[in-house]
Amino acid sequence: MIVGAGIGGLAAAGALRRVGVDVEIHEQASELRAAGSALSLTANARVALRCLGIDLDVERRGQVYPELHFRTATGRPIRTVRFAHLGDRVGAQNVAIHRGELHRALLAEAGDPPIRLGSAARRFHRHHGGIRVEFADGTSADGDLLIGADGFGSAVRRQLVGPERPREPGYVCWLATVAYRHHLVREGYAAHYWGRGQRFGLVHLGGDHVYWWGTRNMPPEAARDWRGGRDEILHAYAGWADEVVATVAATADAAVISVPARDRPALRRWGDGAVTLLGDAAHPMLPSLGQGAAMAVEDAVVLARCLAGATDLPGALRRYEAARRDRTRRMIRQAHSLSRIEQLASPAGDLARRAYLRWLPTRLVDRRNLADLTFPDALPAAGR
């Protein structure tokens, strides 16, 4: 049983289908649709899927971005980080894709599994050698294994590790996808604009669509309860580069999604017995690396490979967790540290940040990016 039909849950369903494991998905939403805007499906996720023979045709569904431009708030270049040659080395390119497109591709790969909507998991317990999950509507379901892919507020995680408080660095994230083209935003364009205490990302999604995101420092409680609109965002980016202002101005209020920046410290224990976690339920991270979706996809592939032909199911889950723990812990730590640098608000901090990025040797930039973009193919030996 998979709880959650987001990117992680559907990736797990498709990966498990490839190794002959039947799945049943339970989703708390009343309809099956992808919430959110767009995302990066980085090379490591694509290579991971290829290990199971899965090709989601994401280059047709989205847009390859061969490089990432870093600019000041007014659009002056700071540095361009090139990804294409790293993609050639690892065997795939980074792709920007709308979450809905990726959702549909993963659902097709999963092969129309049983999906029960309106099923909000509340608790689980062991039952006749398996797992029984109880739902908010009073119903229950039984299975051999339970995979908690139910996101940041995971009910499965809460029962496994107890109540937790998220880490909230104190900024809001705005996200939107809009049908709009600017003459500076050409095919494959991807750029981050850095201001003091706020940033803006602008990515061409293919055709006439662009994806943008913005951040702004504010108290955590304000970020949690932000209810402004496009005009407030426009005011926040007044005086920024023309393509930034024009893209926000072309966005309807209803298209803007607001989420507070938050993550959680890495867990030492992801599961118990026939229960485990996957994706944001296991390792929610700040968006600074653009690796959240990729980590969920990697999880799904490693989980499937550990379960393929397994007779000791809890043992297979522990192998999966052992294989994923160090890499996801490093990603959480990197994203958290980078976020602090990206959101610096003081003039001195802003100046130091730009100087560091401009003069950091290319070999070091490539080394760090290559480590992130390389899917670690090895699995722990059975019995470890």
Short mmCIF file of C-alpha atoms in Angstrom, two decimals:
data_model
loop_
_atom_site.label_atom_id
_atom_site.label_comp_id
_atom_site.label_asym_id
_atom_site.label_seq_id
_atom_site.Cartn_x
_atom_site.Cartn_y
_atom_site.Cartn_z
CA MET A 1 0.00 0.00 0.00
CA ILE A 2 1.22 3.48 -0.95
CA VAL A 3 -0.21 6.42 0.96
CA GLY A 4 0.04 9.49 -1.27
CA ALA A 5 -0.40 9.93 -5.02
CA GLY A 6 2.07 12.75 -5.57
CA ILE A 7 5.32 12.54 -7.51
CA GLY A 8 6.91 10.15 -4.99
CA GLY A 9 3.90 7.87 -4.64
CA LEU A 10 3.35 7.52 -8.37
CA ALA A 11 7.06 7.05 -9.02
CA ALA A 12 7.04 4.23 -6.47
CA ALA A 13 3.99 2.68 -8.11
CA GLY A 14 5.65 2.69 -11.54
CA ALA A 15 8.98 1.40 -10.24
CA LEU A 16 7.36 -1.39 -8.23
CA ARG A 17 5.28 -2.43 -11.22
CA ARG A 18 8.51 -2.92 -13.16
CA VAL A 19 9.73 -5.49 -10.61
CA GLY A 20 6.42 -7.32 -10.33
CA VAL A 21 5.06 -5.82 -7.10
CA ASP A 22 1.33 -5.05 -6.99
CA VAL A 23 0.41 -1.72 -5.43
CA GLU A 24 -2.69 -0.01 -4.12
CA ILE A 25 -2.61 3.78 -3.72
CA HIS A 26 -4.55 5.80 -1.16
CA GLU A 27 -4.77 9.55 -1.70
CA GLN A 28 -6.41 12.02 0.67
CA ALA A 29 -7.46 14.46 -2.10
CA SER A 30 -10.89 14.02 -3.63
CA GLU A 31 -9.53 14.18 -7.17
CA LEU A 32 -6.30 13.00 -8.75
CA ARG A 33 -4.43 16.03 -9.96
CA ALA A 34 -0.97 17.49 -9.52
CA ALA A 35 -0.83 20.35 -7.07
CA GLY A 36 1.80 22.98 -7.69
CA SER A 37 3.50 24.61 -10.61
CA ALA A 38 6.63 23.27 -12.34
CA LEU A 39 9.85 21.65 -11.18
CA SER A 40 13.26 20.39 -12.26
CA LEU A 41 13.64 16.73 -13.07
CA THR A 42 17.40 16.58 -12.84
CA ALA A 43 19.70 14.16 -14.63
CA ASN A 44 20.16 11.86 -11.63
CA ALA A 45 16.42 11.10 -11.49
CA ARG A 46 16.30 10.31 -15.19
CA VAL A 47 19.30 7.98 -14.93
CA ALA A 48 17.73 6.28 -11.90
CA LEU A 49 14.53 5.57 -13.83
CA ARG A 50 16.59 4.17 -16.69
CA CYS A 51 17.95 1.51 -14.31
CA LEU A 52 14.46 0.00 -14.42
CA GLY A 53 13.95 0.62 -18.13
CA ILE A 54 11.66 3.61 -17.54
CA ASP A 55 11.66 6.53 -19.98
CA LEU A 56 9.03 9.16 -19.27
CA ASP A 57 9.77 11.13 -22.46
CA VAL A 58 10.30 14.24 -20.38
CA GLU A 59 12.31 16.10 -23.03
CA ARG A 60 9.18 16.19 -25.18
CA ARG A 61 6.93 17.00 -22.24
CA GLY A 62 9.19 19.70 -20.81
CA GLN A 63 12.29 21.68 -21.72
CA VAL A 64 15.98 20.88 -21.34
CA TYR A 65 17.92 23.71 -19.71
CA PRO A 66 21.61 23.37 -20.61
CA GLU A 67 22.80 26.18 -18.33
CA LEU A 68 21.71 28.35 -15.44
CA HIS A 69 22.31 32.10 -15.44
CA PHE A 70 22.84 33.92 -12.16
CA ARG A 71 21.99 37.62 -12.32
CA THR A 72 21.58 40.58 -10.03
CA ALA A 73 18.12 41.93 -9.29
CA THR A 74 18.45 44.37 -12.19
CA GLY A 75 19.59 41.65 -14.59
CA ARG A 76 23.35 42.15 -14.67
CA PRO A 77 25.22 38.83 -15.16
CA ILE A 78 27.01 37.29 -12.18
CA ARG A 79 27.87 33.87 -13.57
CA THR A 80 26.59 31.16 -15.90
CA VAL A 81 26.77 27.58 -14.65
CA ARG A 82 26.82 25.10 -17.52
CA PHE A 83 25.10 21.75 -17.08
CA ALA A 84 25.10 20.28 -20.58
CA HIS A 85 28.61 18.79 -20.37
CA LEU A 86 27.79 17.31 -16.94
CA GLY A 87 24.64 15.80 -18.41
CA ASP A 88 26.73 14.23 -21.16
CA ARG A 89 28.96 12.68 -18.49
CA VAL A 90 26.15 11.19 -16.40
CA GLY A 91 23.95 10.25 -19.34
CA ALA A 92 20.97 12.64 -19.15
CA GLN A 93 20.14 16.34 -19.19
CA ASN A 94 18.21 18.40 -16.64
CA VAL A 95 14.61 19.12 -17.68
CA ALA A 96 12.15 21.73 -16.49
CA ILE A 97 8.64 20.26 -16.57
CA HIS A 98 5.21 21.20 -15.36
CA ARG A 99 4.20 19.11 -12.38
CA GLY A 100 0.99 18.08 -14.15
CA GLU A 101 2.93 16.71 -17.14
CA LEU A 102 5.22 14.69 -14.89
CA HIS A 103 2.24 13.47 -12.88
CA ARG A 104 0.50 12.20 -16.04
CA ALA A 105 3.68 10.49 -17.26
CA LEU A 106 4.20 8.72 -13.93
CA LEU A 107 0.55 7.66 -13.76
CA ALA A 108 0.81 6.12 -17.23
CA GLU A 109 3.98 4.26 -16.21
CA ALA A 110 2.22 2.95 -13.09
CA GLY A 111 -0.24 1.16 -15.38
CA ASP A 112 -3.56 2.29 -13.94
CA PRO A 113 -3.13 0.92 -10.40
CA PRO A 114 -6.04 0.85 -7.94
CA ILE A 115 -6.30 4.38 -6.49
CA ARG A 116 -8.69 5.23 -3.72
CA LEU A 117 -9.37 8.97 -3.43
CA GLY A 118 -10.58 10.78 -0.34
CA SER A 119 -8.52 8.40 1.81
CA ALA A 120 -6.71 10.41 4.47
CA ALA A 121 -4.52 8.02 6.47
CA ARG A 122 -4.75 8.44 10.25
CA ARG A 123 -2.90 5.47 11.75
CA PHE A 124 -1.57 2.02 10.99
CA HIS A 125 -1.02 -1.17 12.96
CA ARG A 126 0.19 -4.70 12.33
CA HIS A 127 -2.59 -7.08 11.42
CA HIS A 128 -2.36 -10.82 10.67
CA GLY A 129 1.24 -10.61 9.51
CA GLY A 130 0.65 -7.50 7.42
CA ILE A 131 -0.28 -3.86 7.89
CA ARG A 132 -3.71 -2.33 8.35
CA VAL A 133 -4.18 1.37 7.65
CA GLU A 134 -7.14 3.23 9.11
CA PHE A 135 -8.51 6.29 7.33
CA ALA A 136 -10.31 9.41 8.49
CA ASP A 137 -13.62 8.26 7.00
CA GLY A 138 -13.64 5.14 9.21
CA THR A 139 -12.57 2.69 6.53
CA SER A 140 -9.39 0.61 6.53
CA ALA A 141 -7.18 -1.32 4.12
CA ASP A 142 -4.73 -4.21 4.50
CA GLY A 143 -1.47 -4.98 2.75
CA ASP A 144 1.92 -6.65 3.12
CA LEU A 145 3.86 -3.34 3.14
CA LEU A 146 3.09 0.31 3.77
CA ILE A 147 4.96 3.10 2.00
CA GLY A 148 4.35 6.54 3.44
CA ALA A 149 4.64 8.92 0.49
CA ASP A 150 2.24 11.41 2.03
CA GLY A 151 4.40 14.50 1.92
CA PHE A 152 5.57 17.07 4.44
CA GLY A 153 2.74 16.49 6.91
CA SER A 154 2.94 12.70 6.63
CA ALA A 155 0.64 10.81 8.98
CA VAL A 156 2.82 7.71 8.55
CA ARG A 157 5.94 9.62 9.61
CA ARG A 158 4.13 11.14 12.57
CA GLN A 159 3.24 7.70 13.92
CA LEU A 160 6.78 6.41 13.33
CA VAL A 161 8.73 9.26 14.93
CA GLY A 162 6.22 11.25 16.98
CA PRO A 163 5.36 14.96 16.84
CA GLU A 164 7.92 17.26 15.23
CA ARG A 165 8.35 20.96 14.63
CA PRO A 166 9.52 21.97 11.17
CA ARG A 167 12.53 24.21 10.65
CA GLU A 168 11.35 27.51 9.20
CA PRO A 169 14.13 29.83 7.97
CA GLY A 170 11.71 32.72 7.55
CA TYR A 171 10.77 33.34 3.93
CA VAL A 172 7.86 32.73 1.62
CA CYS A 173 8.03 30.98 -1.77
CA TRP A 174 5.75 32.08 -4.61
CA LEU A 175 5.28 29.78 -7.62
CA ALA A 176 3.43 30.15 -10.91
CA THR A 177 3.31 28.92 -14.48
CA VAL A 178 2.08 31.38 -17.07
CA ALA A 179 1.51 31.49 -20.83
CA TYR A 180 3.82 34.36 -21.63
CA ARG A 181 6.96 34.95 -23.63
CA HIS A 182 9.52 37.70 -23.21
CA HIS A 183 12.10 38.41 -25.90
CA LEU A 184 14.92 37.74 -23.41
CA VAL A 185 13.51 34.37 -22.32
CA ARG A 186 14.57 32.16 -25.19
CA GLU A 187 14.29 28.39 -25.56
CA GLY A 188 16.01 26.63 -22.67
CA TYR A 189 16.42 29.82 -20.65
CA ALA A 190 16.84 29.36 -16.92
CA ALA A 191 17.97 32.13 -14.59
CA HIS A 192 18.14 33.03 -10.92
CA TYR A 193 18.04 36.71 -9.97
CA TRP A 194 19.50 37.61 -6.57
CA GLY A 195 18.40 40.57 -4.50
CA ARG A 196 18.79 41.37 -0.83
CA GLY A 197 16.55 39.03 1.14
CA GLN A 198 14.70 37.89 -1.95
CA ARG A 199 15.25 35.97 -5.17
CA PHE A 200 13.48 35.23 -8.42
CA GLY A 201 13.71 32.26 -10.77
CA LEU A 202 12.57 32.29 -14.40
CA VAL A 203 12.54 29.15 -16.56
CA HIS A 204 11.29 28.50 -20.08
CA LEU A 205 9.04 25.42 -20.08
CA GLY A 206 8.70 25.08 -23.83
CA GLY A 207 6.35 26.74 -26.29
CA ASP A 208 4.77 29.87 -24.86
CA HIS A 209 4.97 28.85 -21.21
CA VAL A 210 7.33 29.96 -18.50
CA TYR A 211 7.69 28.95 -14.89
CA TRP A 212 8.64 31.44 -12.24
CA TRP A 213 9.23 31.38 -8.52
CA GLY A 214 10.09 34.09 -6.05
CA THR A 215 11.17 34.27 -2.42
CA ARG A 216 11.08 37.02 0.16
CA ASN A 217 12.23 37.10 3.76
CA MET A 218 9.51 37.49 6.37
CA PRO A 219 8.70 36.01 9.79
CA PRO A 220 7.74 32.32 9.64
CA GLU A 221 4.19 33.01 10.83
CA ALA A 222 3.71 35.55 8.02
CA ALA A 223 5.11 33.11 5.44
CA ARG A 224 2.71 30.42 6.68
CA ASP A 225 -0.31 32.69 6.36
CA TRP A 226 0.56 34.83 3.33
CA ARG A 227 -2.65 35.81 1.54
CA GLY A 228 -1.53 38.60 -0.77
CA GLY A 229 -1.84 38.72 -4.54
CA ARG A 230 0.02 39.63 -7.69
CA ASP A 231 0.10 43.35 -6.87
CA GLU A 232 1.95 42.71 -3.62
CA ILE A 233 4.46 40.55 -5.47
CA LEU A 234 4.88 43.21 -8.15
CA HIS A 235 5.60 45.73 -5.43
CA ALA A 236 8.22 43.36 -3.97
CA TYR A 237 10.02 43.23 -7.33
CA ALA A 238 9.69 46.86 -8.32
CA GLY A 239 12.87 48.00 -10.06
CA TRP A 240 14.01 44.46 -10.89
CA ALA A 241 14.90 43.28 -14.40
CA ASP A 242 12.24 43.94 -17.04
CA GLU A 243 11.66 40.24 -17.72
CA VAL A 244 11.02 39.64 -14.00
CA VAL A 245 8.48 42.42 -13.64
CA ALA A 246 6.77 41.64 -16.95
CA THR A 247 6.37 37.95 -16.12
CA VAL A 248 4.78 38.67 -12.74
CA ALA A 249 2.52 41.29 -14.32
CA ALA A 250 1.29 38.67 -16.83
CA THR A 251 0.30 36.27 -14.04
CA ALA A 252 -3.26 36.09 -12.72
CA ASP A 253 -3.80 36.15 -8.96
CA ALA A 254 -5.32 32.67 -9.08
CA ALA A 255 -2.21 31.23 -10.72
CA VAL A 256 0.08 32.15 -7.81
CA ILE A 257 0.83 29.44 -5.26
CA SER A 258 2.31 30.46 -1.92
CA VAL A 259 4.18 28.09 0.39
CA PRO A 260 6.33 28.78 3.46
CA ALA A 261 9.97 27.75 3.31
CA ARG A 262 10.45 24.80 5.64
CA ASP A 263 12.30 21.54 6.02
CA ARG A 264 13.05 18.95 8.70
CA PRO A 265 16.32 17.55 10.06
CA ALA A 266 17.36 14.19 8.60
CA LEU A 267 15.87 11.15 10.28
CA ARG A 268 18.00 8.34 11.67
CA ARG A 269 15.14 5.87 11.29
CA TRP A 270 12.74 5.90 8.35
CA GLY A 271 10.68 2.83 9.12
CA ASP A 272 9.82 -0.10 11.31
CA GLY A 273 8.86 -3.60 10.32
CA ALA A 274 6.83 -3.52 7.11
CA VAL A 275 6.53 0.28 7.07
CA THR A 276 8.83 2.85 5.44
CA LEU A 277 8.85 6.41 4.13
CA LEU A 278 9.58 7.91 0.73
CA GLY A 279 10.10 11.39 -0.74
CA ASP A 280 9.11 14.45 1.30
CA ALA A 281 7.66 12.23 4.00
CA ALA A 282 11.18 10.92 4.62
CA HIS A 283 13.43 13.88 3.81
CA PRO A 284 11.72 17.22 3.10
CA MET A 285 14.28 19.80 2.03
CA LEU A 286 14.40 23.45 1.09
CA PRO A 287 14.14 24.12 -2.67
CA SER A 288 17.61 25.62 -3.14
CA LEU A 289 19.09 22.60 -4.94
CA GLY A 290 16.01 21.84 -7.06
CA GLN A 291 16.40 18.17 -6.06
CA GLY A 292 13.19 17.46 -4.14
CA ALA A 293 11.40 15.60 -6.95
CA ALA A 294 14.60 13.86 -8.02
CA MET A 295 15.21 12.50 -4.53
CA ALA A 296 11.69 11.04 -4.46
CA VAL A 297 12.27 9.38 -7.83
CA GLU A 298 15.62 7.98 -6.68
CA ASP A 299 13.89 6.63 -3.56
CA ALA A 300 11.29 4.88 -5.70
CA VAL A 301 13.88 3.19 -7.90
CA VAL A 302 16.04 2.02 -4.99
CA LEU A 303 12.97 0.76 -3.12
CA ALA A 304 11.86 -1.27 -6.13
CA ARG A 305 15.30 -2.78 -6.61
CA CYS A 306 15.48 -3.78 -2.95
CA LEU A 307 12.04 -5.39 -3.05
CA ALA A 308 12.60 -7.22 -6.35
CA GLY A 309 12.39 -10.93 -5.50
CA ALA A 310 12.70 -10.26 -1.75
CA THR A 311 11.41 -12.84 0.71
CA ASP A 312 12.35 -10.88 3.85
CA LEU A 313 10.22 -7.80 3.22
CA PRO A 314 11.15 -5.79 6.36
CA GLY A 315 14.80 -6.60 5.63
CA ALA A 316 14.39 -5.27 2.08
CA LEU A 317 12.94 -2.03 3.44
CA ARG A 318 15.92 -1.61 5.80
CA ARG A 319 18.28 -2.10 2.83
CA TYR A 320 16.41 0.61 0.94
CA GLU A 321 16.66 3.00 3.87
CA ALA A 322 20.36 2.29 4.36
CA ALA A 323 21.00 2.96 0.67
CA ARG A 324 19.21 6.32 0.77
CA ARG A 325 20.08 7.73 4.20
CA ASP A 326 23.48 9.34 3.57
CA ARG A 327 22.65 10.88 0.19
CA THR A 328 19.38 12.43 1.31
CA ARG A 329 20.98 13.67 4.55
CA ARG A 330 23.64 15.43 2.50
CA MET A 331 21.01 16.99 0.24
CA ILE A 332 19.04 18.30 3.22
CA ARG A 333 22.18 19.80 4.71
CA GLN A 334 23.36 21.36 1.44
CA ALA A 335 19.97 22.86 0.64
CA HIS A 336 19.66 24.30 4.15
CA SER A 337 23.13 25.88 4.04
CA LEU A 338 22.67 27.25 0.54
CA SER A 339 19.29 28.73 1.46
CA ARG A 340 20.89 30.81 4.22
CA ILE A 341 23.38 32.26 1.72
CA GLU A 342 20.76 32.87 -0.96
CA GLN A 343 18.48 34.83 1.37
CA LEU A 344 21.16 37.15 2.79
CA ALA A 345 19.67 40.63 3.17
CA SER A 346 22.57 42.84 4.29
CA PRO A 347 24.54 44.84 1.68
CA ALA A 348 27.79 43.28 2.84
CA GLY A 349 26.36 39.77 2.68
CA ASP A 350 24.94 40.40 -0.78
CA LEU A 351 28.29 41.68 -2.03
CA ALA A 352 30.22 38.75 -0.54
CA ARG A 353 27.77 36.26 -2.00
CA ARG A 354 28.08 37.65 -5.51
CA ALA A 355 31.88 37.80 -5.29
CA TYR A 356 32.04 34.20 -4.07
CA LEU A 357 29.85 32.91 -6.89
CA ARG A 358 31.67 34.94 -9.53
CA TRP A 359 35.16 33.81 -8.59
CA LEU A 360 34.57 30.23 -7.41
CA PRO A 361 36.70 28.01 -9.71
CA THR A 362 34.71 26.23 -12.37
CA ARG A 363 36.24 22.88 -11.44
CA LEU A 364 34.79 23.19 -7.93
CA VAL A 365 31.37 24.20 -9.26
CA ASP A 366 31.40 21.22 -11.62
CA ARG A 367 32.55 18.83 -8.90
CA ARG A 368 29.71 19.82 -6.59
CA ASN A 369 27.10 19.67 -9.31
CA LEU A 370 28.41 16.35 -10.61
CA ALA A 371 28.06 14.80 -7.15
CA ASP A 372 24.41 15.87 -7.04
CA LEU A 373 23.65 14.80 -10.61
CA THR A 374 25.19 11.33 -10.32
CA PHE A 375 22.76 8.61 -9.26
CA PRO A 376 24.53 6.29 -6.78
CA ASP A 377 23.84 2.92 -8.33
CA ALA A 378 25.23 0.63 -5.62
CA LEU A 379 22.99 -1.07 -3.06
CA PRO A 380 24.00 -2.40 0.36
CA ALA A 381 24.60 -6.13 0.45
CA ALA A 382 21.70 -8.26 1.66
CA GLY A 383 21.74 -8.74 5.40
CA ARG A 384 23.33 -5.39 6.17
#
